[in-house]
Amino acid sequence: MSRNAVIATLSTVGTLVAVGVVVVLMMVGGDRRALLIGATTDAHHQLELSCETCHAAPAFADPETAKSELNKTCQNCHEDALDDADDSHSRKRFRSPRMAAYWEKVDARYCTSCHVEHRPDITRASAVTVAMDFCVACHSEGEQDIRTTRPSHEGLSFDTCAGCHNYHDNRALYEDFLVRHAGQPWLKPEPVHALSAQYRAWKPPEESAVGPGGTMAPAAALADSTIVAHWAGSGHAAAGVTCASCHAPDVADDGPQRDVEAAWIDAPSTSVCRDCHRQEVRTFALGRHGMRQHPELAEPREPGQGLAKLGLDATLPETILASLSDPAPPTHMHAAEARLPMRTDAPTEPLNCGTCHDSHAVDIEHAAVAACAACHDDAHTQAYFGSPHHALWLKEQAGEAALGTGVSCATCHMVKGKRRGKVTTNHNQNDSLRPNEKMIRPVCLDCHGLAFSLDSLADTDLVSRNFTGRPAVHVESIEWAIQRAEPPDAGR
Amino acid sequence: MKRKSLKRLAFGLGAALTLTATAADDAGVPYPQVTDMIYQVVSADRSVYTRLVVERLTIDEEAITASEHFEDDVALPLPAQMFRFGAELVADETEDFSYSLLSLHPINKKNGPGTDLEQQGLQHALDNEEKFYGEEELGGQRYFTAVYPDFAVSEACVDCHNDHKDSPRTDIELGDVMGGVVIRIPMD
């Protein structure tokens, strides 16, 4: 055989092997990260071992089906937030055929029209990949030409829209809201974050409290006096949550000691927390800290099913099937995997409720600041310590200021909400970010005026300094809204 | 007139239309009859909401207000908003039909005519106070489109439209045609 023939044979065999490997990885199982067509965006990088979480369409589906199925998977995680945001460009609004003319411009029926994954070269904040001036596609002609319907916008270029508007969430930016909140002082006379005050003031009924004598646990567990002391001083003990409530959740609170010992779990899972803190655990799985526990994440593929689809024998020995299996996706996030700056001595254990709250002390004050700073090491976090917000937090913690006057990391990033009379904490740390104007209504406006809030959040340097100082940026939205509501020639 | 099987339309239209669909023969029901039925349902729902909820609670009982920003104002949604929310919910569930509330003089410009047939139908409804049927192609799909005149039946509607800063028309009176309900069905 000539040298060329050998090379040709090796090349053909190599190509066939490579194609075979790719087909097996795509259709049967295995670690597919080497096949990624580009780096995933922040947060989504946590799901790289679980392609089907996003790519739910069957292999070789037509492009329309693939796009439609992809869209549904976006909704799995993001739809609730968009509904809450009263989405200004909701998908359902654009599904009407009367919007067909817009489909050819920016097809708002599909998330991927503006958010393309695996394209780090064109990806901006909030995973936006569409051109900065994309608003021009629909708001520059006819009745929708914003430059003719809003004299204040005459001469503005379309790459500046995002300076005042958001595509989805404009709850703090719509015209009537701006007018209603015009003229407010930068700081309100009695600045208190109302829901934080209510939350911190809440105490369980005294009769529900249990002491060390009222809880059952194996002797070995009770031998750790530090753990017992932490629990005894916690809100759990005050609310009647015993050792067995978490470590033996299937045993009745007054169950016999032997049952508690038999059912004892050393490290209870998040599902135990969910029994009482349903809203907190649900929202935890919507944010970057807990998204690997989202219920809609795809399970690893079954290699046998893939082989059957290829018309191959799926009754292979277990060892071979196991070698073809998808690697098990991690069930928790770790600080070391974060793309934000993290401390080198950040905790290495998987992120769960206990990481921030301490499983036994369940200290919400610790979770509100110290727990964040144990991992995060960016300029904004570093600048918090010594900032005006931090000073207020210290005063409140020292009992020198009223509840709700202090501002912790959690005040802004774990936003409180109230539903059916109960204050809960949204554990999706991203819910008040991206864009940060989402924070204005549930947080900033309790203490600050709208104009000051808009300016402060638009000043990236001030954000980086954790709001130490005054904003050097001015957003003109309120003045423009006032001009339209009370035009100078209206004689008012 | 082409026909469309009502079986595809039964989903999402509620019990009344479902019963009608069950009774329909396999040959289907003419498009105008289908859009007429849809119109009866959505129009009746809005009338009931307007009279028994909004007018009663805001005007008669003075128990609560109705507001465009009903969440911020802890108020009732306006009848037109209730109508649109229903239309969006349907659009989210099915592509078998769609409906919208439009006007030649909309407060929000996105609710103005967006197609030639909408313009024609809304003008016809305004001029003649009667419904209009037509066909149009949108996004590569042929649609049967019906436009029904939408009359000012409530003082609440008239006052809001006449007083709103973005309203292009401020002389609406009770009984006037304010716009039209547009219903579309994709044709086979």
Coordinates of C-alpha atoms in Angstrom, one line a residue, chain A residues 6 85 153 160 199 201 334 338 419 421:
Chain A
V6 CA -2.3 4.7 4.0
A85 CA -43.1 42.5 35.5
H153 CA -37.5 62.4 21.9
T160 CA -30.0 55.5 23.7
Y199 CA -40.4 41.0 58.9
A201 CA -40.5 42.7 64.1
H334 CA -20.4 26.1 44.3
A338 CA -19.1 31.6 39.8
R419 CA -48.8 38.0 50.1
G421 CA -50.7 39.2 54.9

